[in-house]
Short mmCIF file of C-alpha atoms and ligand atoms in Angstrom, two decimals:
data_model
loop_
_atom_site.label_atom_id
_atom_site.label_comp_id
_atom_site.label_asym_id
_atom_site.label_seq_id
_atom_site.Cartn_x
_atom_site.Cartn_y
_atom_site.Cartn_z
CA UNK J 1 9.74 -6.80 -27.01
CA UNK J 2 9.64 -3.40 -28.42
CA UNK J 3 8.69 -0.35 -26.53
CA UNK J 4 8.97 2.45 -29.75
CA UNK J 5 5.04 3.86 -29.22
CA UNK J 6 6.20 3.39 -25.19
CA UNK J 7 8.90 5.63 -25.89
CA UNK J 8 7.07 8.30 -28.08
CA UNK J 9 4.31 8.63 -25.47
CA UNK J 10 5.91 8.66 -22.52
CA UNK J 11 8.02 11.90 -24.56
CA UNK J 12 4.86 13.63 -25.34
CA UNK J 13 3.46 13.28 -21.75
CA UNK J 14 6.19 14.89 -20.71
CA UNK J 15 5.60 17.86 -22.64
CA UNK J 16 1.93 18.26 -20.75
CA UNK J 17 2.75 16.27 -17.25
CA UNK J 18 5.69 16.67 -14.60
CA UNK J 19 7.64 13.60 -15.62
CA UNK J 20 4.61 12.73 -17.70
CA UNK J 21 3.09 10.92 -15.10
CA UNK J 22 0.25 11.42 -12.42
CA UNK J 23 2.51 9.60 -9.59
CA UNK J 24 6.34 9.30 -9.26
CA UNK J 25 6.87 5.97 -8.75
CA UNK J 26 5.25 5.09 -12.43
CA UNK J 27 8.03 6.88 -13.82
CA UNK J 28 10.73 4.12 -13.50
CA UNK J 29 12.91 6.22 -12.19
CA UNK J 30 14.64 4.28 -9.69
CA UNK J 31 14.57 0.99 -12.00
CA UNK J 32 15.08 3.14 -15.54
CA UNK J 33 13.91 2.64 -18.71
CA UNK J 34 10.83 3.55 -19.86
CA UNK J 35 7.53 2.86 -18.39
CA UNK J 36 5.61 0.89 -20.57
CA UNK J 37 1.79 2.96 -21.83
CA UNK J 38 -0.49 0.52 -20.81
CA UNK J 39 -3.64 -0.07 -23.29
CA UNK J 40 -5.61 -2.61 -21.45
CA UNK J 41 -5.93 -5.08 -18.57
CA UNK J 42 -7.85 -8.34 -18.66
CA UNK J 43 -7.71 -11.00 -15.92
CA UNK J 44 -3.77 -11.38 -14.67
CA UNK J 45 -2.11 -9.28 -17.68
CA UNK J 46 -1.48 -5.71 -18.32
CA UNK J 47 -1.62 -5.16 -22.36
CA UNK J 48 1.13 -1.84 -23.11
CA UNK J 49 0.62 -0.02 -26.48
CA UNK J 50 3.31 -1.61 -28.41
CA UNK J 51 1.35 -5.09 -28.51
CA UNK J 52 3.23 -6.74 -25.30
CA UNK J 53 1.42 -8.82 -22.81
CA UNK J 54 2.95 -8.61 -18.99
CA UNK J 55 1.17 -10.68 -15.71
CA UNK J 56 1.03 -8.26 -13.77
CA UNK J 57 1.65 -8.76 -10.04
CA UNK J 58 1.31 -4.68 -9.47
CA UNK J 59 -2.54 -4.37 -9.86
CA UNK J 60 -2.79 -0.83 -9.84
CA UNK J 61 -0.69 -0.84 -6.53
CA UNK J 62 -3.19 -3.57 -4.84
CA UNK J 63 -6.73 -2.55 -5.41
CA UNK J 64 -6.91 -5.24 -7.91
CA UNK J 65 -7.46 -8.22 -5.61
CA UNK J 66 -9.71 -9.80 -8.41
CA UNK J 67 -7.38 -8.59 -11.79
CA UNK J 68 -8.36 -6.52 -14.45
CA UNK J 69 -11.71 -5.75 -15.85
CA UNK J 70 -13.70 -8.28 -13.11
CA UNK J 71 -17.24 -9.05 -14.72
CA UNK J 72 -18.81 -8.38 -11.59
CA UNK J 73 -17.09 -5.16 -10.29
CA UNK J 74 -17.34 -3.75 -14.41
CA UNK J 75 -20.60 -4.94 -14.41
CA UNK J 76 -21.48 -2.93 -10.97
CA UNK J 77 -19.72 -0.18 -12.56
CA UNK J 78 -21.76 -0.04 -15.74
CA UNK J 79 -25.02 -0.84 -13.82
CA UNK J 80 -24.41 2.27 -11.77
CA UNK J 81 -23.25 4.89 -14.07
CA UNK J 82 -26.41 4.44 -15.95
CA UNK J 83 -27.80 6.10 -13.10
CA UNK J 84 -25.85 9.04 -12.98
CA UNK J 85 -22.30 9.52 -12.01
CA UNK J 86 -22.61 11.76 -8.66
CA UNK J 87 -24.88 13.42 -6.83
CA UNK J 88 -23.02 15.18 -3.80
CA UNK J 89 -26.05 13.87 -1.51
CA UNK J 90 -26.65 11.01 0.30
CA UNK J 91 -27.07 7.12 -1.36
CA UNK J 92 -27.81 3.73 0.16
CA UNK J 93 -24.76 2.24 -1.69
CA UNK J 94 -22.13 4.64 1.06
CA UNK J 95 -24.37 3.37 3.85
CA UNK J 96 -24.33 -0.20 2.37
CA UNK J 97 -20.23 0.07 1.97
CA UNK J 98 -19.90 0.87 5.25
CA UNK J 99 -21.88 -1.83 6.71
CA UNK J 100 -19.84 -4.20 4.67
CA UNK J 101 -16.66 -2.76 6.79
CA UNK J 102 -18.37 -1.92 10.18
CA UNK J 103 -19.48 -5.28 10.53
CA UNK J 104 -15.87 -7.18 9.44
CA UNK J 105 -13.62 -4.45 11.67
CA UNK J 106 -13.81 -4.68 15.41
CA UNK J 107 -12.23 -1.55 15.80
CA UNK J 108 -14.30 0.14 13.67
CA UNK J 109 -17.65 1.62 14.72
CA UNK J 110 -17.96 4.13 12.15
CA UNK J 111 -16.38 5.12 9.25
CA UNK J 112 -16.32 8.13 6.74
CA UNK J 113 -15.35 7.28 2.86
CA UNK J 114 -12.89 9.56 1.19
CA UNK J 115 -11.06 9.74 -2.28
CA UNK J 116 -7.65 8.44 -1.73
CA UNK J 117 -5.34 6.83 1.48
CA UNK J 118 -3.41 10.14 1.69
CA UNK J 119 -7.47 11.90 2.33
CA UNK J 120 -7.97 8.82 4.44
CA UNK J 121 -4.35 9.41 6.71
CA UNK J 122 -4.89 13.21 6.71
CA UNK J 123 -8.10 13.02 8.06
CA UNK J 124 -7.44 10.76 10.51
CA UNK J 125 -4.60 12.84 11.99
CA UNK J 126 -6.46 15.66 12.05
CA UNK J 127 -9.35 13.66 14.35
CA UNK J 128 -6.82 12.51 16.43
CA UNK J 129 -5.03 15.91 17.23
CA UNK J 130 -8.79 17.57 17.49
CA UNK J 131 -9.88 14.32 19.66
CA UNK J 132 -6.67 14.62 22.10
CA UNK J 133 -6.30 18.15 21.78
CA UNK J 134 -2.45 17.33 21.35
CA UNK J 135 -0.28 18.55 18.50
CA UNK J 136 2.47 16.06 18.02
CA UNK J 137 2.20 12.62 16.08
CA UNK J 138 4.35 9.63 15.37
CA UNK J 139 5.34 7.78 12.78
CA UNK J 140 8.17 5.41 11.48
CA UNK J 141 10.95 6.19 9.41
CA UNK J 142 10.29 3.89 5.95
CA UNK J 143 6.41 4.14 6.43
CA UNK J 144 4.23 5.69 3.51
CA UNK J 145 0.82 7.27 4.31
CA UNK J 146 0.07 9.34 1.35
CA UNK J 147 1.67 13.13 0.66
CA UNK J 148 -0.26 15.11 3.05
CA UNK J 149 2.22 17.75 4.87
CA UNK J 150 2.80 15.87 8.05
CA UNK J 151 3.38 13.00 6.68
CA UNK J 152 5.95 13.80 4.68
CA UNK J 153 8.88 14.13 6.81
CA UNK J 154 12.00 12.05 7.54
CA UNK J 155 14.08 11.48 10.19
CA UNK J 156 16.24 14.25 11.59
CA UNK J 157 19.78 13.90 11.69
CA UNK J 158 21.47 11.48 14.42
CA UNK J 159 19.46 10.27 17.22
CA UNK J 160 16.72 13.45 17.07
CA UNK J 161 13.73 12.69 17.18
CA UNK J 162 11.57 15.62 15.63
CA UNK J 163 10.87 15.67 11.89
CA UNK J 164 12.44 17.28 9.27
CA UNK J 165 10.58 18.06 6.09
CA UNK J 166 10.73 15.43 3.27
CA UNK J 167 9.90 17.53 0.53
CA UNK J 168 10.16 21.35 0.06
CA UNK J 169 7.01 23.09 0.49
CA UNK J 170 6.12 21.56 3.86
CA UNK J 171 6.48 24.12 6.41
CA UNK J 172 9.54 23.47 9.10
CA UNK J 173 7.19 24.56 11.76
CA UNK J 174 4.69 21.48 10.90
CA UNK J 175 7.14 18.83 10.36
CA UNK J 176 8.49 19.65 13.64
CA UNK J 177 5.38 18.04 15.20
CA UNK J 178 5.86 14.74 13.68
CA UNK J 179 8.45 12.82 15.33
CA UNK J 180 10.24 9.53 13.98
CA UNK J 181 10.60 6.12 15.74
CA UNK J 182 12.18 3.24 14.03
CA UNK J 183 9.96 0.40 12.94
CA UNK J 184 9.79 -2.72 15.26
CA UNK J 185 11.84 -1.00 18.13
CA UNK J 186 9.77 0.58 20.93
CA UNK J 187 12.50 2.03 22.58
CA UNK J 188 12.27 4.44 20.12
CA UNK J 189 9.05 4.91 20.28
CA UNK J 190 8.98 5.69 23.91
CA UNK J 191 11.70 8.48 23.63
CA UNK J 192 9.28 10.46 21.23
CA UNK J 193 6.80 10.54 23.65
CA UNK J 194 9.14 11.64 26.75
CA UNK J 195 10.68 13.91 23.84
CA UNK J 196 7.42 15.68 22.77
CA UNK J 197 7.06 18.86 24.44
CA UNK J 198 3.05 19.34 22.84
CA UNK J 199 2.05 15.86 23.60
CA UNK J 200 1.21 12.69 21.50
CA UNK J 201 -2.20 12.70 19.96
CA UNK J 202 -1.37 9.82 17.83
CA UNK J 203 1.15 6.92 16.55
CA UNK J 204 0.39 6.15 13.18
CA UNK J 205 1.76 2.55 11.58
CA UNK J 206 1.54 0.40 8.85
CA UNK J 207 1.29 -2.68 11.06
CA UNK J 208 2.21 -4.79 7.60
CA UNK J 209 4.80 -2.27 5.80
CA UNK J 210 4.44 -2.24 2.16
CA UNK J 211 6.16 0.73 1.55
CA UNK J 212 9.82 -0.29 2.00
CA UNK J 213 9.26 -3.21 0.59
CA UNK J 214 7.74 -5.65 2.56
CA UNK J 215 7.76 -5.66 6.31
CA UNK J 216 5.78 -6.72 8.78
CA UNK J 217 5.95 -5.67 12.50
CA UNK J 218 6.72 -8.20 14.92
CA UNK J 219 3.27 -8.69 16.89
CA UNK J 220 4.99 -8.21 20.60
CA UNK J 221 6.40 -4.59 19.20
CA UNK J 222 2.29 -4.29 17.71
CA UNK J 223 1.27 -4.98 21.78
CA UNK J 224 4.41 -2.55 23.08
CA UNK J 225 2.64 -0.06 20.73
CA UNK J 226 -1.04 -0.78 22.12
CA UNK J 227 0.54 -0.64 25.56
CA UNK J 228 2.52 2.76 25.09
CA UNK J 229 -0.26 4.71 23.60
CA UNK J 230 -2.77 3.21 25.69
CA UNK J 231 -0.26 4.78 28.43
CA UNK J 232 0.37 8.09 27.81
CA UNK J 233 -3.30 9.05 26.30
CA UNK J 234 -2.64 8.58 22.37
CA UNK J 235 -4.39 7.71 19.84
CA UNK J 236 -3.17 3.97 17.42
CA UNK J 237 -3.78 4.64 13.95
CA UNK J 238 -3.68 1.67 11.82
CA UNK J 239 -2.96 2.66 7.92
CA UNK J 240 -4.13 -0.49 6.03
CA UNK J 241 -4.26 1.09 3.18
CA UNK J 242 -2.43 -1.16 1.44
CA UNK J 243 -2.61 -4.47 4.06
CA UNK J 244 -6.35 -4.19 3.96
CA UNK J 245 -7.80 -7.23 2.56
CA UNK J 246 -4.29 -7.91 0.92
CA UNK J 247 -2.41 -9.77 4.14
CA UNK J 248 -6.59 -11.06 5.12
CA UNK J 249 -9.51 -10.62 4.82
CA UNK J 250 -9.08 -7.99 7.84
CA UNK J 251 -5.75 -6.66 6.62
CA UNK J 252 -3.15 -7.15 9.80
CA UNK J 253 -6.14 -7.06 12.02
CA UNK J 254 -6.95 -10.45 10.62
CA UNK J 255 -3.31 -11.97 11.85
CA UNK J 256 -2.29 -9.71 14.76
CA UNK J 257 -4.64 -9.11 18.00
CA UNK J 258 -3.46 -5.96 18.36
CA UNK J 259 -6.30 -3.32 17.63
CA UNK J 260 -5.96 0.47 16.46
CA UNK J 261 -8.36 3.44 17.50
CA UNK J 262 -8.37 4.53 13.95
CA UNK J 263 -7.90 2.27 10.70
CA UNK J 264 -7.37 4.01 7.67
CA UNK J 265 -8.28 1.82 4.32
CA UNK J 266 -8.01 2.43 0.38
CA UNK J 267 -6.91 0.64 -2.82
CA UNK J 268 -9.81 -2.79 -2.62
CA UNK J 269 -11.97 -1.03 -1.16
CA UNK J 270 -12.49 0.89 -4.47
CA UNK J 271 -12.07 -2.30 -6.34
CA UNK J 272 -9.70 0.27 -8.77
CA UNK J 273 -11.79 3.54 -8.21
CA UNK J 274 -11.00 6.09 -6.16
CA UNK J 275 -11.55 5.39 -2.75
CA UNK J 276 -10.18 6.09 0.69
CA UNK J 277 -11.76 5.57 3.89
CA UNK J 278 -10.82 5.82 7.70
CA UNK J 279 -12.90 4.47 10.52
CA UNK J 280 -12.97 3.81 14.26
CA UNK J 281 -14.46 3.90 17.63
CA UNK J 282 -17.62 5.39 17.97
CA UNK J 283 -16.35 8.21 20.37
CA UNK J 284 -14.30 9.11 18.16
CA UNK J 285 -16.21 9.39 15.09
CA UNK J 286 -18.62 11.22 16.48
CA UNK J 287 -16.05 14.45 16.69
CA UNK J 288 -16.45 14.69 12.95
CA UNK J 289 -18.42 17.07 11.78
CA UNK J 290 -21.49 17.54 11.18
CA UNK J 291 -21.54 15.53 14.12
CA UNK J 292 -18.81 17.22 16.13
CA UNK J 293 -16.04 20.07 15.23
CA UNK J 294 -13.31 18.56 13.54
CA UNK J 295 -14.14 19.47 10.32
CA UNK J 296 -13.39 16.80 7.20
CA UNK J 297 -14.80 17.23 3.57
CA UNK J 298 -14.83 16.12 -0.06
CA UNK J 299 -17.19 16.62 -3.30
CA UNK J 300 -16.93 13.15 -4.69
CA UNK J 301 -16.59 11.45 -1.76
CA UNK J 302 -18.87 8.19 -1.16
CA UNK J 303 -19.28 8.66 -5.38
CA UNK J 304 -21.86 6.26 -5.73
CA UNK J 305 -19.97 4.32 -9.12
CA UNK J 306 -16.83 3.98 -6.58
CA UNK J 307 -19.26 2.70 -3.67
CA UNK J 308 -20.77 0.03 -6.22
CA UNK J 309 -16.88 -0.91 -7.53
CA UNK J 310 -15.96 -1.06 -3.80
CA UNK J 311 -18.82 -2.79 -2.84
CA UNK J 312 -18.72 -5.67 -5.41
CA UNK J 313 -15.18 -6.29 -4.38
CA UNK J 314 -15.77 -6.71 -1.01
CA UNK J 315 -18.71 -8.64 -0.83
CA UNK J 316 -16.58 -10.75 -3.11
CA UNK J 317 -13.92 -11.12 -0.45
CA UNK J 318 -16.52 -11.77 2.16
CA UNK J 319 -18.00 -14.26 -0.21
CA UNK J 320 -15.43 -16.96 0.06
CA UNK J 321 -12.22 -15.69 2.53
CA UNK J 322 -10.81 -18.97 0.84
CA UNK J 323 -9.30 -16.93 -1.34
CA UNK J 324 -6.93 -16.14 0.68
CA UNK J 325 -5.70 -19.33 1.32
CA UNK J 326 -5.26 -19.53 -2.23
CA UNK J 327 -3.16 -16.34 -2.70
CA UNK J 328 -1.13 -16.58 -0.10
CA UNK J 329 -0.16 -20.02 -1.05
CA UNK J 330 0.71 -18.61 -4.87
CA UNK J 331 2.91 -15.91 -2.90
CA UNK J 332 4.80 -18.18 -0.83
CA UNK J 333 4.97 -20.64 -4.18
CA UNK J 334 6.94 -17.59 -6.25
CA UNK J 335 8.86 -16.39 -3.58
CA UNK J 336 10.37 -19.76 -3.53
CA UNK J 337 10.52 -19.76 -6.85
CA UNK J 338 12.97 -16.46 -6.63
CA UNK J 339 14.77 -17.44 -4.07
CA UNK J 340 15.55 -20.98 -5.56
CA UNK J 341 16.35 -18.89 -9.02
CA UNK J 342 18.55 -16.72 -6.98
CA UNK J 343 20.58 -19.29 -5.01
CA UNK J 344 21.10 -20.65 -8.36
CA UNK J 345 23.26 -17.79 -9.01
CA UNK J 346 24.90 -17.37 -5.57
CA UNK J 347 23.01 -14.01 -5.23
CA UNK J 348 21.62 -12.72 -1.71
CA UNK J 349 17.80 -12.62 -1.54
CA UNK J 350 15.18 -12.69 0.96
CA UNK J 351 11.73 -12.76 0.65
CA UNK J 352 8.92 -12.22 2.59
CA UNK J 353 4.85 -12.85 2.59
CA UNK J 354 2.22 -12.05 3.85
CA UNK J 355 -1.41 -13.03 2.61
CA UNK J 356 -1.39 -12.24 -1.19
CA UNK J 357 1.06 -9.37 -0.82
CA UNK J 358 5.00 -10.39 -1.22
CA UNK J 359 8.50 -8.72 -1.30
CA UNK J 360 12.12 -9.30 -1.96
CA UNK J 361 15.28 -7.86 -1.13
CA UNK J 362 18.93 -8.48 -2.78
CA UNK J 363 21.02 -8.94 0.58
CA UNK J 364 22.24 -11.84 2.52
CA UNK J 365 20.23 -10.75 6.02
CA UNK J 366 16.22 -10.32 6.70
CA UNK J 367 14.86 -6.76 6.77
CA UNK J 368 12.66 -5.30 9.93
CA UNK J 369 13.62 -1.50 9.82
CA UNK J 370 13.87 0.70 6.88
CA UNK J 371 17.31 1.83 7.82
CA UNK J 372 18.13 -2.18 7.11
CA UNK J 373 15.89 -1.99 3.88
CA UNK J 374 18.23 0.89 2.74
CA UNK J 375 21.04 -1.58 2.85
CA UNK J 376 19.43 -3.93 0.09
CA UNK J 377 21.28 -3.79 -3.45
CA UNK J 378 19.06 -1.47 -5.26
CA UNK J 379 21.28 -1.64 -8.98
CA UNK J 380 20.79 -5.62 -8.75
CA UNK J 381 17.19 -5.13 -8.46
CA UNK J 382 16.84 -2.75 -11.30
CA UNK J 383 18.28 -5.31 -13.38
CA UNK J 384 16.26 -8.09 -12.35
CA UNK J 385 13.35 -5.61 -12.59
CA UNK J 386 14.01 -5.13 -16.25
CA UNK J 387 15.11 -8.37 -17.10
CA UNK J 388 11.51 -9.52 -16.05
CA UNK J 389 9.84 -7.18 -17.92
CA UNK J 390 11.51 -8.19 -20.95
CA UNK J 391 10.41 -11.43 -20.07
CA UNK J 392 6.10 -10.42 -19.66
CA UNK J 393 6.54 -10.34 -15.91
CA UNK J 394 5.60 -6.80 -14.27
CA UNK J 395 6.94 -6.14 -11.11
CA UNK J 396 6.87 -3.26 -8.78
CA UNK J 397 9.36 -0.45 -9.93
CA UNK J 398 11.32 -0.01 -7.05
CA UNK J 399 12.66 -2.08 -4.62
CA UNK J 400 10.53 -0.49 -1.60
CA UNK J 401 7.49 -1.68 -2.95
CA UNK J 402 5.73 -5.03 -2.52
CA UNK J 403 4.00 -7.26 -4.66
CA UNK J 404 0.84 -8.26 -5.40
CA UNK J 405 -1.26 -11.58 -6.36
CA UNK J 406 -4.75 -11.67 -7.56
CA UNK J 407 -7.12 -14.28 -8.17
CA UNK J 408 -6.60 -14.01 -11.66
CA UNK J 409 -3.13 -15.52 -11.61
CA UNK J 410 -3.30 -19.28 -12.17
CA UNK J 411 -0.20 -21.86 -11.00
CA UNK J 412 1.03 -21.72 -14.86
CA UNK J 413 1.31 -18.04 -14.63
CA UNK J 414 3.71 -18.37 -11.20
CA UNK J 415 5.76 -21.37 -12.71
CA UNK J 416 5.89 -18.95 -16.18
CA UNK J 417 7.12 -16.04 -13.72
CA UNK J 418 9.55 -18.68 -11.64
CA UNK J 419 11.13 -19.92 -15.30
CA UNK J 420 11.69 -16.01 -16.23
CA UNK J 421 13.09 -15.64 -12.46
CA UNK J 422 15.78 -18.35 -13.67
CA UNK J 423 16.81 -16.47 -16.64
CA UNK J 424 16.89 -13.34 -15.14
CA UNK J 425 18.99 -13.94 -11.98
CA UNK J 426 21.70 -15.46 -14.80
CA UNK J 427 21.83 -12.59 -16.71
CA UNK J 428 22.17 -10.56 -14.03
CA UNK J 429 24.94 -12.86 -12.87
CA UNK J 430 26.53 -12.38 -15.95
P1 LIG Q 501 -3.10 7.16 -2.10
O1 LIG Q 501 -3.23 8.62 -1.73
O2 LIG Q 501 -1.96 6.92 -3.09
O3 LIG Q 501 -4.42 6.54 -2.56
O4 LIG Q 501 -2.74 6.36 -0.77
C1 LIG Q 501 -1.62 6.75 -0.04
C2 LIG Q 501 -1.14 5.58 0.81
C3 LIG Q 501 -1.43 5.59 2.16
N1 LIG Q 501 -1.03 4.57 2.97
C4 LIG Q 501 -0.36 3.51 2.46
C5 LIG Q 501 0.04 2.40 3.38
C6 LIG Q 501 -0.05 3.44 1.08
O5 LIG Q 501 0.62 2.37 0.59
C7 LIG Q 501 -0.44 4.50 0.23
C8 LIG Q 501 -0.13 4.53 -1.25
N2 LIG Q 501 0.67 3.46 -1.74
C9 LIG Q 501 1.47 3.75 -2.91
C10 LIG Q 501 2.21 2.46 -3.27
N3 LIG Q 501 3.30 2.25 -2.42
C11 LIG Q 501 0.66 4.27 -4.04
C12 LIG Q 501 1.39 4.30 -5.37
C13 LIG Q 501 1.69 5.71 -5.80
O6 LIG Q 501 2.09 6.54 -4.97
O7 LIG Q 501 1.53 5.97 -7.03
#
């Protein structure tokens, strides 16, 4: 495999981008090497500019449920854009989307489409501190919801609570309303909220963390959650961003019976377009304006061409939930696969599934916090990252990520990625 036009482009999209690229993570920075220029997808593979073929298991970073260039979604697509692009007023296909989710989300009454999950999360906090009235938030070290300023804080030092900005440019005196808890351990989530001097006007989770690498919560610490907010007044906000109709058909909603005031969605619901969306109880919905005061805006958001992609993806999922059954199954099948390949070797691994999303640490001991993610051998997975790229197998780029499958990957293409899984754990034995 050679990656020479790879090399020359990424070099003159560095001249005109930050790190020529349009997100970090497709930089390869923590894996190295250079990211290969894709030309095309079809079906399971990613085609990069230098003539190499890759399945990929990334899909865009899960909106592709269905693989590249779907006839029906591209067809949508096409069908729509004849039509015009956008028309910053109201259509029947935003009203139609939100049907589709209204009617398969218990929690959700109502729901407002946006252009990305970080529009989706920041919105939502800002309906939950204008619904409470309350300042302060929560969330869990290890958890990604988008770059919007609160969000982007980490833990502060020792047993503290309160935020500390993650990034320069967030102001000190708004990360110091987002306090950290530790995911899965509600002891930690009760001291933020007899720490908070402003109050708690939400918790926000991903109930299935993808953004570590995979980790579910444990469903009593998802009912400890309910519980404690339910207790002191706050707000649960759900990000399914990623888990939405990836783990089920209803994202963790569809596995746990825990259920969030606010659900914030993205990535299928676009079916590869830009869309975010966050929904919930009627109540509260109805404090965004025009409705109510909390204000909450965006040009191209409901764009009718990313309401028809969105919409043919889902009504695909609702079609035949099947599916599922199907990709979850091909998830378990390769995780085996890897950790068979790795035992092989004598190296540590553990995997972990859930629906058609999977992960896979290098260690000897299961993950549930990010401060035990942090422990995983990070070098080891480079290697195996870019000995399986050398072999057509695309993998996430960094070991807190998860994995993806999509319809489009057939029982050859797993037992083709299990064989490559072989090779690669013994080179990186070697
Ligand atoms: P976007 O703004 O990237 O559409 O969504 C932010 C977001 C919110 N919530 C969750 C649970 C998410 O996983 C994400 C985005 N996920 C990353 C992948 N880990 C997007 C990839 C990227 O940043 O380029």
């Amino acid at each position: 495999m050679g990656y020479e036009k790879s090399e020359k482009a990424f070099r003159e999209a560095f001249r005109y981008i930050p790190g020529g690229v349009d997100s970090p993570v497709r930089a390869f920075g923590s894996v190295g090497g250079t990211p290969p220029f894709i030309e095309r997808g079809e079906g399971a593979y990613l085609y990069d500019i230098d003539g190499n073929r890759y399945i990929d298991y990334v899909q865009s970073w899960g909106p592709l449920i269905f693989g590249h260039a779907d006839r029906d979604i591209e067809e949508a697509v096409v069908r729509t854009a004849a039509k015009g692009l956008s028309f910053g007023a109201p259509t029947q296909l935003e009203t139609e989307l939100a049907k589709e989710i209204v009617e398969l989300f218990p929690s959700i009454d109502k729901v407002r489409f946006v252009n990305s999950g970080t529009e989706a999360v920041m919105s939502a906090i800002r309906l939950a501190r204008g619904y409470t009235g309350r300042n302060d938030i929560v969330k869990f070290t290890g958890c990604y919801h988008g770059h919007s300023d609160s969000l982007l804080v980490q833990a502060g030092s020792g047993a503290a609570t309160f935020g500390n900005p993650s990034s320069p440019g967030v102001p000190a005196d708004l990360s110091k309303h987002t306090l950290l808890a530790k995911y899965n351990d509600i002891e930690t989530v009760r001291r933020c909220f007899e720490d908070s001097t402003e109050g708690i006007a939400c918790v926000i989770i991903e109930p299935i963390a993808g953004n570590m690498g995979l980790v579910p919560a444990d469903r009593e610490f998802l009912g400890a959650l309910r519980r404690l907010c339910d207790e002191y007044g706050a707000l649960l906000i759900f990000d399914e961003v990623m888990s939405g109709f990836r783990a089920s058909l209803l994202g963790a909603q569809g596995i746990v019976d825990t259920r969030a005031d606010i659900v914030t969605l993205g990535k299928v619901i676009g079916g590869g377009m830009p869309v975010g969306a966050f929904g919930g109880r009627s109540d509260i919905m109805a404090m965004l304006s025009p409705e109510g005061p909390v204000y909450q805006a965006g040009t191209l958001s409901g764009n009718p061409v990313a309401m028809a992609a969105g919409l043919a993806s889902v009504k695909k999922l609702k079609a035949d939930p099947s599916i599922y059954v199907t990709l979850a199954g091909r998830a378990k099948r390769l995780m085996e696969g890897f950790k068979a390949a790795a035992d092989a070797e004598e190296i540590a691994l553990v995997t972990e599934v859930r629906g058609s999303m999977f992960g896979f640490f290098f260690s000897d001991k299961s993950v549930r916090n990010f401060e035990e993610a942090l422990e995983n051998d990070t070098e080891r997975f480079a290697k195996f990252h870019s000995a399986m790229l050398r072999r057509g197998i695309y993998l996430a780029c960094s070991s807190f990520e998860t994995g993806f499958i999509s319809t489009a990957i057939d029982d050859e293409m797993i037992e083709e990625s299990i064989r490559a899984a072989y090779e690669a754990m013994r080179e990186i034995n070697d």
